[in-house]
mmCIF file of C-alpha atoms in Angstrom:
data_model
loop_
_atom_site.group_PDB
_atom_site.id
_atom_site.type_symbol
_atom_site.label_atom_id
_atom_site.label_comp_id
_atom_site.label_asym_id
_atom_site.label_seq_id
_atom_site.Cartn_x
_atom_site.Cartn_y
_atom_site.Cartn_z
ATOM 1 C CA MET T 13 125.809 116.007 91.834
ATOM 2 C CA THR T 14 123.910 112.980 90.537
ATOM 3 C CA THR T 15 120.484 113.773 89.144
ATOM 4 C CA ILE T 16 118.096 111.387 90.916
ATOM 5 C CA SER T 17 114.459 110.903 89.926
ATOM 6 C CA TYR T 18 111.493 108.775 90.877
ATOM 7 C CA ALA T 19 110.584 105.997 88.443
ATOM 8 C CA PRO T 20 106.935 105.559 87.370
ATOM 9 C CA LYS T 21 104.847 103.661 89.927
ATOM 10 C CA PRO T 22 102.980 100.404 89.304
ATOM 11 C CA SER T 23 99.201 100.166 89.399
ATOM 12 C CA PRO T 24 97.038 97.292 90.664
ATOM 13 C CA GLY T 25 97.023 94.610 87.994
ATOM 14 C CA ASP T 26 100.625 95.232 86.947
ATOM 15 C CA ARG T 27 103.408 92.657 86.952
ATOM 16 C CA ILE T 28 106.160 92.975 89.574
ATOM 17 C CA ALA T 29 109.482 91.130 89.451
ATOM 18 C CA VAL T 30 110.456 89.019 92.464
ATOM 19 C CA LEU T 31 114.213 88.445 92.685
ATOM 20 C CA SER T 32 116.815 87.056 95.072
ATOM 21 C CA PRO T 33 119.779 89.364 94.467
ATOM 22 C CA SER T 34 121.416 87.866 97.566
ATOM 23 C CA ALA T 35 120.364 84.540 99.125
ATOM 24 C CA GLY T 36 117.926 82.139 97.462
ATOM 25 C CA LEU T 37 116.163 81.450 100.752
ATOM 26 C CA PRO T 38 112.734 80.944 99.117
ATOM 27 C CA GLY T 39 114.094 77.528 98.125
ATOM 28 C CA LEU T 40 114.757 76.595 101.758
ATOM 29 C CA PHE T 41 111.722 78.265 103.357
ATOM 30 C CA PRO T 42 108.890 78.282 100.819
ATOM 31 C CA ARG T 43 106.126 78.973 103.350
ATOM 32 C CA PRO T 44 106.850 82.683 104.122
ATOM 33 C CA TYR T 45 107.816 83.224 100.493
ATOM 34 C CA GLU T 46 104.576 81.799 99.090
ATOM 35 C CA LEU T 47 102.605 83.735 101.699
ATOM 36 C CA GLY T 48 104.323 86.937 100.587
ATOM 37 C CA LEU T 49 103.506 86.231 96.939
ATOM 38 C CA GLU T 50 99.877 85.577 97.866
ATOM 39 C CA ARG T 51 99.640 88.919 99.639
ATOM 40 C CA LEU T 52 101.168 90.740 96.678
ATOM 41 C CA ARG T 53 98.335 89.277 94.601
ATOM 42 C CA LYS T 54 95.395 89.527 96.994
ATOM 43 C CA GLU T 55 96.195 92.591 99.110
ATOM 44 C CA TYR T 56 98.056 94.721 96.577
ATOM 45 C CA GLY T 57 96.563 93.472 93.308
ATOM 46 C CA LEU T 58 99.979 92.886 91.730
ATOM 47 C CA GLU T 59 101.105 89.870 89.707
ATOM 48 C CA PRO T 60 104.499 88.637 90.928
ATOM 49 C CA VAL T 61 106.852 87.256 88.293
ATOM 50 C CA GLU T 62 109.578 84.956 89.606
ATOM 51 C CA TYR T 63 113.016 84.796 87.990
ATOM 52 C CA PRO T 64 115.315 81.751 87.578
ATOM 53 C CA ALA T 65 117.626 82.282 90.561
ATOM 54 C CA THR T 66 114.916 83.369 93.004
ATOM 55 C CA ARG T 67 114.639 79.979 94.744
ATOM 56 C CA THR T 68 118.213 78.825 94.105
ATOM 57 C CA MET T 69 120.586 78.704 97.054
ATOM 58 C CA GLY T 70 124.156 79.088 95.855
ATOM 59 C CA SER T 71 123.277 80.805 92.608
ATOM 60 C CA THR T 72 126.236 82.602 91.079
ATOM 61 C CA PRO T 73 126.581 86.391 91.070
ATOM 62 C CA ARG T 74 126.307 86.249 87.284
ATOM 63 C CA GLU T 75 122.998 84.370 87.455
ATOM 64 C CA ARG T 76 121.593 86.937 89.876
ATOM 65 C CA ALA T 77 122.832 89.841 87.760
ATOM 66 C CA ALA T 78 121.083 88.253 84.771
ATOM 67 C CA ASP T 79 117.801 88.203 86.706
ATOM 68 C CA ILE T 80 118.201 91.876 87.609
ATOM 69 C CA HIS T 81 118.919 92.783 83.988
ATOM 70 C CA ALA T 82 115.935 90.775 82.719
ATOM 71 C CA ALA T 83 113.569 92.393 85.214
ATOM 72 C CA PHE T 84 114.645 95.951 84.446
ATOM 73 C CA ALA T 85 114.714 95.384 80.678
ATOM 74 C CA ASP T 86 111.184 93.916 80.494
ATOM 75 C CA PRO T 87 108.716 96.730 79.716
ATOM 76 C CA ASP T 88 105.852 94.712 81.223
ATOM 77 C CA ILE T 89 107.537 94.666 84.656
ATOM 78 C CA LYS T 90 106.594 97.826 86.560
ATOM 79 C CA ALA T 91 108.499 97.313 89.831
ATOM 80 C CA VAL T 92 111.067 94.975 91.396
ATOM 81 C CA ILE T 93 111.106 93.527 94.917
ATOM 82 C CA ALA T 94 113.688 91.366 96.701
ATOM 83 C CA SER T 95 112.669 88.086 98.286
ATOM 84 C CA ILE T 96 115.062 88.658 101.199
ATOM 85 C CA GLY T 97 118.609 89.784 101.953
ATOM 86 C CA GLY T 98 121.795 87.783 102.395
ATOM 87 C CA ASP T 99 125.498 88.484 102.651
ATOM 88 C CA ASP T 100 127.187 88.546 99.225
ATOM 89 C CA GLN T 101 125.277 90.942 96.991
ATOM 90 C CA ILE T 102 128.401 93.077 96.814
ATOM 91 C CA THR T 103 129.785 90.447 94.395
ATOM 92 C CA VAL T 104 126.890 91.132 91.998
ATOM 93 C CA LEU T 105 127.554 94.867 91.693
ATOM 94 C CA PRO T 106 130.520 94.701 89.259
ATOM 95 C CA LEU T 107 128.406 92.585 86.863
ATOM 96 C CA LEU T 108 125.518 95.042 86.559
ATOM 97 C CA ASP T 109 124.902 96.927 83.326
ATOM 98 C CA ARG T 110 124.474 100.500 84.523
ATOM 99 C CA GLU T 111 123.368 101.789 81.124
ATOM 100 C CA LEU T 112 120.638 99.137 80.796
ATOM 101 C CA ILE T 113 119.255 99.830 84.259
ATOM 102 C CA THR T 114 119.461 103.617 83.899
ATOM 103 C CA ALA T 115 117.563 103.389 80.612
ATOM 104 C CA ASN T 116 114.781 101.352 82.254
ATOM 105 C CA PRO T 117 114.124 102.954 85.661
ATOM 106 C CA LYS T 118 111.807 101.062 88.007
ATOM 107 C CA PRO T 119 111.025 101.178 91.710
ATOM 108 C CA PHE T 120 113.060 98.604 93.646
ATOM 109 C CA PHE T 121 112.118 97.450 97.158
ATOM 110 C CA GLY T 122 114.580 95.750 99.502
ATOM 111 C CA MET T 123 116.733 96.207 102.581
ATOM 112 C CA SER T 124 119.575 94.602 104.553
ATOM 113 C CA ASP T 125 122.043 93.200 101.959
ATOM 114 C CA ASN T 126 119.934 94.931 99.306
ATOM 115 C CA THR T 127 121.612 98.134 100.499
ATOM 116 C CA ASN T 128 124.100 97.244 97.744
ATOM 117 C CA LEU T 129 121.534 97.489 94.972
ATOM 118 C CA LEU T 130 119.884 100.542 96.523
ATOM 119 C CA ALA T 131 123.228 102.357 96.501
ATOM 120 C CA PHE T 132 123.834 101.257 92.910
ATOM 121 C CA LEU T 133 120.429 102.552 91.813
ATOM 122 C CA ARG T 134 120.967 105.883 93.559
ATOM 123 C CA ASN T 135 124.191 106.329 91.633
ATOM 124 C CA ALA T 136 122.300 105.377 88.474
ATOM 125 C CA GLY T 137 119.874 108.220 89.190
ATOM 126 C CA ILE T 138 116.964 106.051 90.369
ATOM 127 C CA VAL T 139 115.151 106.375 93.699
ATOM 128 C CA GLY T 140 114.830 102.987 95.417
ATOM 129 C CA TYR T 141 112.861 101.983 98.500
ATOM 130 C CA HIS T 142 114.490 100.719 101.688
ATOM 131 C CA GLY T 143 112.126 98.115 103.063
ATOM 132 C CA ALA T 144 109.497 95.452 102.465
ATOM 133 C CA THR T 145 110.990 92.151 101.311
ATOM 134 C CA VAL T 146 108.689 89.310 100.272
ATOM 135 C CA MET T 147 109.637 86.788 102.949
ATOM 136 C CA CYS T 148 110.005 89.022 105.995
ATOM 137 C CA GLU T 149 107.410 91.776 105.746
ATOM 138 C CA LEU T 150 104.919 90.419 103.213
ATOM 139 C CA GLY T 151 105.369 86.879 104.566
ATOM 140 C CA ARG T 152 104.871 87.860 108.214
ATOM 141 C CA PRO T 153 102.925 85.136 110.086
ATOM 142 C CA GLY T 154 99.229 85.775 110.637
ATOM 143 C CA ALA T 155 99.075 89.150 108.900
ATOM 144 C CA MET T 156 101.287 92.013 107.838
ATOM 145 C CA HIS T 157 101.882 94.597 110.520
ATOM 146 C CA PRO T 158 99.362 97.341 109.682
ATOM 147 C CA GLN T 159 101.972 100.104 109.713
ATOM 148 C CA THR T 160 104.203 98.151 107.338
ATOM 149 C CA ALA T 161 101.262 97.379 105.052
ATOM 150 C CA GLU T 162 100.138 101.011 104.922
ATOM 151 C CA SER T 163 103.632 102.347 104.294
ATOM 152 C CA LEU T 164 104.282 99.807 101.529
ATOM 153 C CA ARG T 165 100.976 100.574 99.846
ATOM 154 C CA ALA T 166 101.759 104.296 99.808
ATOM 155 C CA ALA T 167 105.289 103.705 98.510
ATOM 156 C CA LEU T 168 104.088 101.342 95.777
ATOM 157 C CA PHE T 169 101.157 103.274 94.403
ATOM 158 C CA THR T 170 101.325 106.935 95.388
ATOM 159 C CA SER T 171 103.575 109.894 94.772
ATOM 160 C CA GLY T 172 103.977 112.713 97.258
ATOM 161 C CA GLU T 173 104.464 113.191 100.963
ATOM 162 C CA TYR T 174 103.820 110.540 103.591
ATOM 163 C CA GLU T 175 104.352 111.057 107.302
ATOM 164 C CA LEU T 176 106.128 108.297 109.193
ATOM 165 C CA ARG T 177 104.877 107.559 112.688
ATOM 166 C CA PRO T 178 106.477 105.699 115.605
ATOM 167 C CA ALA T 179 105.391 102.089 115.981
ATOM 168 C CA GLU T 180 102.372 101.669 118.213
ATOM 169 C CA ARG T 181 103.478 98.084 118.883
ATOM 170 C CA TRP T 182 106.664 96.366 117.727
ATOM 171 C CA ASN T 183 108.658 93.155 117.852
ATOM 172 C CA ASP T 184 112.120 91.825 117.053
ATOM 173 C CA VAL T 185 111.864 88.194 118.232
ATOM 174 C CA ASN T 186 111.577 85.737 115.354
ATOM 175 C CA ARG T 187 109.992 82.298 115.184
ATOM 176 C CA ASP T 188 111.203 79.290 113.215
ATOM 177 C CA TRP T 189 110.138 79.410 109.557
ATOM 178 C CA ALA T 190 110.599 75.631 109.359
ATOM 179 C CA ASP T 191 107.805 75.096 111.918
ATOM 180 C CA PRO T 192 104.332 75.287 110.311
ATOM 181 C CA ALA T 193 102.867 76.378 113.658
ATOM 182 C CA THR T 194 104.820 79.631 113.308
ATOM 183 C CA PHE T 195 102.316 80.803 110.714
ATOM 184 C CA ASP T 196 99.165 80.100 112.716
ATOM 185 C CA THR T 197 99.286 83.364 114.673
ATOM 186 C CA GLU T 198 100.820 86.809 114.463
ATOM 187 C CA PRO T 199 104.061 87.490 116.357
ATOM 188 C CA GLU T 200 103.712 88.786 119.883
ATOM 189 C CA THR T 201 104.354 92.521 120.044
ATOM 190 C CA ARG T 202 105.056 94.967 122.829
ATOM 191 C CA PRO T 203 104.146 98.637 123.235
ATOM 192 C CA GLY T 204 106.157 101.111 121.204
ATOM 193 C CA THR T 205 108.672 103.339 122.927
ATOM 194 C CA GLY T 206 108.642 106.239 120.484
ATOM 195 C CA TRP T 207 111.604 107.926 118.858
ATOM 196 C CA THR T 208 114.391 109.820 120.609
ATOM 197 C CA TRP T 209 115.299 113.244 119.184
ATOM 198 C CA VAL T 210 118.683 114.933 119.573
ATOM 199 C CA ASN T 211 119.513 118.479 118.364
ATOM 200 C CA ALA T 212 115.874 118.789 117.363
ATOM 201 C CA ASP T 213 115.962 122.567 116.948
ATOM 202 C CA ARG T 214 115.520 122.888 113.174
ATOM 203 C CA VAL T 215 113.845 121.551 110.040
ATOM 204 C CA VAL T 216 116.077 119.875 107.456
ATOM 205 C CA GLU T 217 115.332 118.183 104.176
ATOM 206 C CA GLY T 218 117.579 116.132 101.917
ATOM 207 C CA ARG T 219 118.061 113.047 99.783
ATOM 208 C CA THR T 220 118.819 109.846 101.643
ATOM 209 C CA TRP T 221 121.861 107.575 101.592
ATOM 210 C CA GLY T 222 123.095 104.790 103.843
ATOM 211 C CA GLY T 223 121.159 101.643 104.751
ATOM 212 C CA CYS T 224 122.278 98.625 106.745
ATOM 213 C CA LEU T 225 125.362 99.744 108.681
ATOM 214 C CA GLU T 226 127.276 96.515 108.105
ATOM 215 C CA ILE T 227 126.720 96.704 104.334
ATOM 216 C CA VAL T 228 127.663 100.387 104.244
ATOM 217 C CA GLY T 229 130.924 99.373 105.919
ATOM 218 C CA TRP T 230 131.537 96.709 103.278
ATOM 219 C CA LEU T 231 130.846 99.160 100.456
ATOM 220 C CA LEU T 232 133.336 101.567 101.971
ATOM 221 C CA MET T 233 135.957 98.831 102.325
ATOM 222 C CA ALA T 234 135.447 97.591 98.755
ATOM 223 C CA ASP T 235 135.184 101.162 97.438
ATOM 224 C CA ARG T 236 131.971 100.374 95.593
ATOM 225 C CA GLU T 237 129.009 102.684 94.989
ATOM 226 C CA VAL T 238 130.359 105.341 97.363
ATOM 227 C CA ALA T 239 130.905 108.714 95.715
ATOM 228 C CA HIS T 240 134.542 109.781 95.585
ATOM 229 C CA ASP T 241 133.397 113.384 95.624
ATOM 230 C CA LEU T 242 131.768 113.537 99.041
ATOM 231 C CA THR T 243 129.939 116.764 98.184
ATOM 232 C CA GLU T 244 127.425 114.335 96.600
ATOM 233 C CA TYR T 245 126.073 113.831 100.135
ATOM 234 C CA ASP T 246 126.055 117.450 101.297
ATOM 235 C CA GLY T 247 122.777 118.255 103.014
ATOM 236 C CA GLY T 248 121.473 114.706 102.697
ATOM 237 C CA VAL T 249 119.779 112.552 105.315
ATOM 238 C CA LEU T 250 121.814 109.581 106.518
ATOM 239 C CA LEU T 251 119.918 106.322 107.134
ATOM 240 C CA LEU T 252 121.607 103.669 109.258
ATOM 241 C CA GLU T 253 120.350 100.491 110.932
ATOM 242 C CA THR T 254 121.892 97.219 112.115
ATOM 243 C CA SER T 255 120.997 93.657 111.223
ATOM 244 C CA GLU T 256 120.309 90.384 113.012
ATOM 245 C CA ASP T 257 124.093 89.898 113.125
ATOM 246 C CA MET T 258 123.877 92.359 116.020
ATOM 247 C CA PRO T 259 127.244 94.121 115.838
ATOM 248 C CA SER T 260 128.594 95.201 119.189
ATOM 249 C CA ALA T 261 128.413 98.797 120.326
ATOM 250 C CA THR T 262 132.172 98.965 119.819
ATOM 251 C CA GLU T 263 131.857 97.813 116.209
ATOM 252 C CA VAL T 264 129.095 100.349 115.570
ATOM 253 C CA PHE T 265 131.276 103.097 116.995
ATOM 254 C CA TRP T 266 134.289 102.017 114.943
ATOM 255 C CA THR T 267 132.289 102.055 111.696
ATOM 256 C CA LEU T 268 130.869 105.495 112.419
ATOM 257 C CA ARG T 269 134.266 106.751 113.528
ATOM 258 C CA ASN T 270 135.787 105.633 110.234
ATOM 259 C CA MET T 271 132.958 107.338 108.356
ATOM 260 C CA GLY T 272 133.790 110.466 110.318
ATOM 261 C CA GLU T 273 137.486 110.165 109.529
ATOM 262 C CA ARG T 274 136.582 109.825 105.861
ATOM 263 C CA GLY T 275 134.599 113.050 106.104
ATOM 264 C CA LEU T 276 131.197 111.442 105.565
ATOM 265 C CA LEU T 277 129.325 112.033 108.821
ATOM 266 C CA GLN T 278 129.872 115.769 108.607
ATOM 267 C CA ARG T 279 128.149 115.989 105.206
ATOM 268 C CA PHE T 280 124.637 115.063 106.260
ATOM 269 C CA SER T 281 121.974 117.395 107.572
ATOM 270 C CA ALA T 282 120.383 114.694 109.753
ATOM 271 C CA LEU T 283 120.817 111.079 110.875
ATOM 272 C CA LEU T 284 117.938 108.627 111.177
ATOM 273 C CA MET T 285 119.071 105.595 113.164
ATOM 274 C CA GLY T 286 116.851 102.530 112.956
ATOM 275 C CA ARG T 287 115.618 100.698 116.012
ATOM 276 C CA ALA T 288 118.229 98.074 116.892
ATOM 277 C CA LYS T 289 117.374 94.421 116.457
ATOM 278 C CA THR T 290 118.243 92.928 119.834
ATOM 279 C CA TRP T 291 117.372 89.229 119.404
ATOM 280 C CA SER T 292 118.484 86.457 117.075
ATOM 281 C CA PHE T 293 118.441 82.653 117.082
ATOM 282 C CA GLU T 294 122.181 82.780 117.791
ATOM 283 C CA ARG T 295 121.749 85.372 120.558
ATOM 284 C CA PRO T 296 118.303 84.967 122.135
ATOM 285 C CA ASN T 297 118.633 87.872 124.544
ATOM 286 C CA SER T 298 116.414 88.216 127.561
ATOM 287 C CA PRO T 299 114.423 91.480 127.736
ATOM 288 C CA GLN T 300 117.036 92.872 130.110
ATOM 289 C CA GLU T 301 119.923 91.866 127.840
ATOM 290 C CA ALA T 302 118.096 93.291 124.844
ATOM 291 C CA ALA T 303 117.585 96.625 126.585
ATOM 292 C CA ARG T 304 121.288 96.799 127.469
ATOM 293 C CA TYR T 305 122.278 96.012 123.877
ATOM 294 C CA ALA T 306 120.007 98.723 122.470
ATOM 295 C CA ALA T 307 121.219 101.270 125.012
ATOM 296 C CA GLY T 308 124.837 100.477 124.184
ATOM 297 C CA GLN T 309 124.219 101.009 120.492
ATOM 298 C CA ARG T 310 122.510 104.353 121.092
ATOM 299 C CA GLU T 311 125.457 105.486 123.224
ATOM 300 C CA ALA T 312 127.925 104.430 120.514
ATOM 301 C CA VAL T 313 126.023 106.385 117.847
ATOM 302 C CA LEU T 314 125.824 109.500 119.981
ATOM 303 C CA ARG T 315 129.501 109.277 120.938
ATOM 304 C CA ALA T 316 130.592 109.121 117.306
ATOM 305 C CA MET T 317 128.268 111.913 116.226
ATOM 306 C CA GLU T 318 129.427 114.103 119.104
ATOM 307 C CA ALA T 319 133.006 113.659 117.890
ATOM 308 C CA TYR T 320 132.408 114.339 114.184
ATOM 309 C CA ALA T 321 129.049 116.076 113.714
ATOM 310 C CA PRO T 322 128.001 117.404 117.120
ATOM 311 C CA GLU T 323 125.248 119.705 115.879
ATOM 312 C CA THR T 324 123.563 117.285 113.462
ATOM 313 C CA PRO T 325 119.919 116.455 114.252
ATOM 314 C CA ILE T 326 119.539 112.779 115.147
ATOM 315 C CA VAL T 327 116.449 110.616 115.500
ATOM 316 C CA LEU T 328 117.008 107.276 117.228
ATOM 317 C CA ASP T 329 114.874 104.117 117.159
ATOM 318 C CA VAL T 330 113.105 104.948 113.895
ATOM 319 C CA ASP T 331 111.134 101.912 112.692
ATOM 320 C CA PHE T 332 112.778 101.202 109.343
ATOM 321 C CA GLY T 333 115.304 98.461 109.981
ATOM 322 C CA HIS T 334 115.301 94.789 110.926
ATOM 323 C CA THR T 335 112.500 95.165 113.455
ATOM 324 C CA ASP T 336 108.730 94.890 112.957
ATOM 325 C CA PRO T 337 106.970 97.046 111.767
ATOM 326 C CA GLN T 338 109.184 98.253 108.977
ATOM 327 C CA LEU T 339 108.444 101.653 107.489
ATOM 328 C CA VAL T 340 109.512 102.085 103.876
ATOM 329 C CA ILE T 341 111.919 104.964 103.228
ATOM 330 C CA PRO T 342 112.828 106.244 99.767
ATOM 331 C CA TYR T 343 116.540 105.678 99.099
ATOM 332 C CA GLY T 344 117.850 108.661 97.187
ATOM 333 C CA GLY T 345 114.431 110.253 97.635
ATOM 334 C CA THR T 346 113.542 113.191 99.810
ATOM 335 C CA VAL T 347 113.027 113.102 103.566
ATOM 336 C CA ARG T 348 112.120 116.067 105.770
ATOM 337 C CA VAL T 349 113.086 115.936 109.440
ATOM 338 C CA ASP T 350 111.137 118.496 111.456
ATOM 339 C CA GLY T 351 112.775 118.682 114.872
ATOM 340 C CA PRO T 352 110.513 121.224 116.567
ATOM 341 C CA ALA T 353 107.374 119.352 115.455
ATOM 342 C CA ARG T 354 108.949 115.899 115.997
ATOM 343 C CA ARG T 355 107.827 114.768 112.528
ATOM 344 C CA ILE T 356 109.499 112.792 109.748
ATOM 345 C CA THR T 357 107.965 113.101 106.286
ATOM 346 C CA VAL T 358 109.137 111.124 103.272
ATOM 347 C CA THR T 359 108.338 111.732 99.624
ATOM 348 C CA TYR T 360 107.269 108.599 97.809
#
């Protein structure tokens, strides 16, 4: 099995690379991006260093790979964070220098399309961090969600165990980044609904794999950064969550079914399923429609797991996906799922 280790953590005052391994959206929406950079400086004491393609929409995969290489090779850069996700990072993967990155391990923070780079780093033996992009979480209007801010601070600066907790209040309805008024107040939130536990009769612990479900599906289709020897995932903890593209319950089931047919679902000791994002600008669901969408996704997940891994512990609606707050989870790092105590503990 791959030997995976935690890279040294940054300290306040250190330089941190800010990259756009996927979409150069900082060039289109500078306001949340600049706000995120400001918070890295003022709230976390880090000095962000921007790379050439960070604000460039339509940058080539080679240009983005060059930024990744430069950030990891620079000894003065102590961590790397993505500006945002996108939809074509899979085209960057074949251009990455695995030896260079393995020789210069650093913590990387990102999610959504950054599942590609997280999977790459895991295979390179480096623990990454699923969560906390500059524009979305650090650039949140009004203020960062306190649970996101606390989780990110612990993941950035500390080593050891950190207990995740269900969101006290949460949100998944976005406002227009192009409207300056968006940034005058914090998003409206609603009371948290807690997590749902299934087969919660044991304590399991393992290294994580997975990420955004749509990207995991693409990696499987392209046969990139998925171990051919599936024993690599034995006893691990599977992380899955869906994006603002809002795949249907049928699509979620099909993807999980295919993972089961490949022999993947059966390998993991637990599944953490992120809270579904139920609203987008393309599909502005009413509260009732949103509830139906989320319920349909839960049913699809449970149906697939019942078919392929019926005894696996499952925790639904964990706050680590495309909803707000976003808890940071080590990717390739250790997670303990304590069913009887209803606790999830990560090791940063």
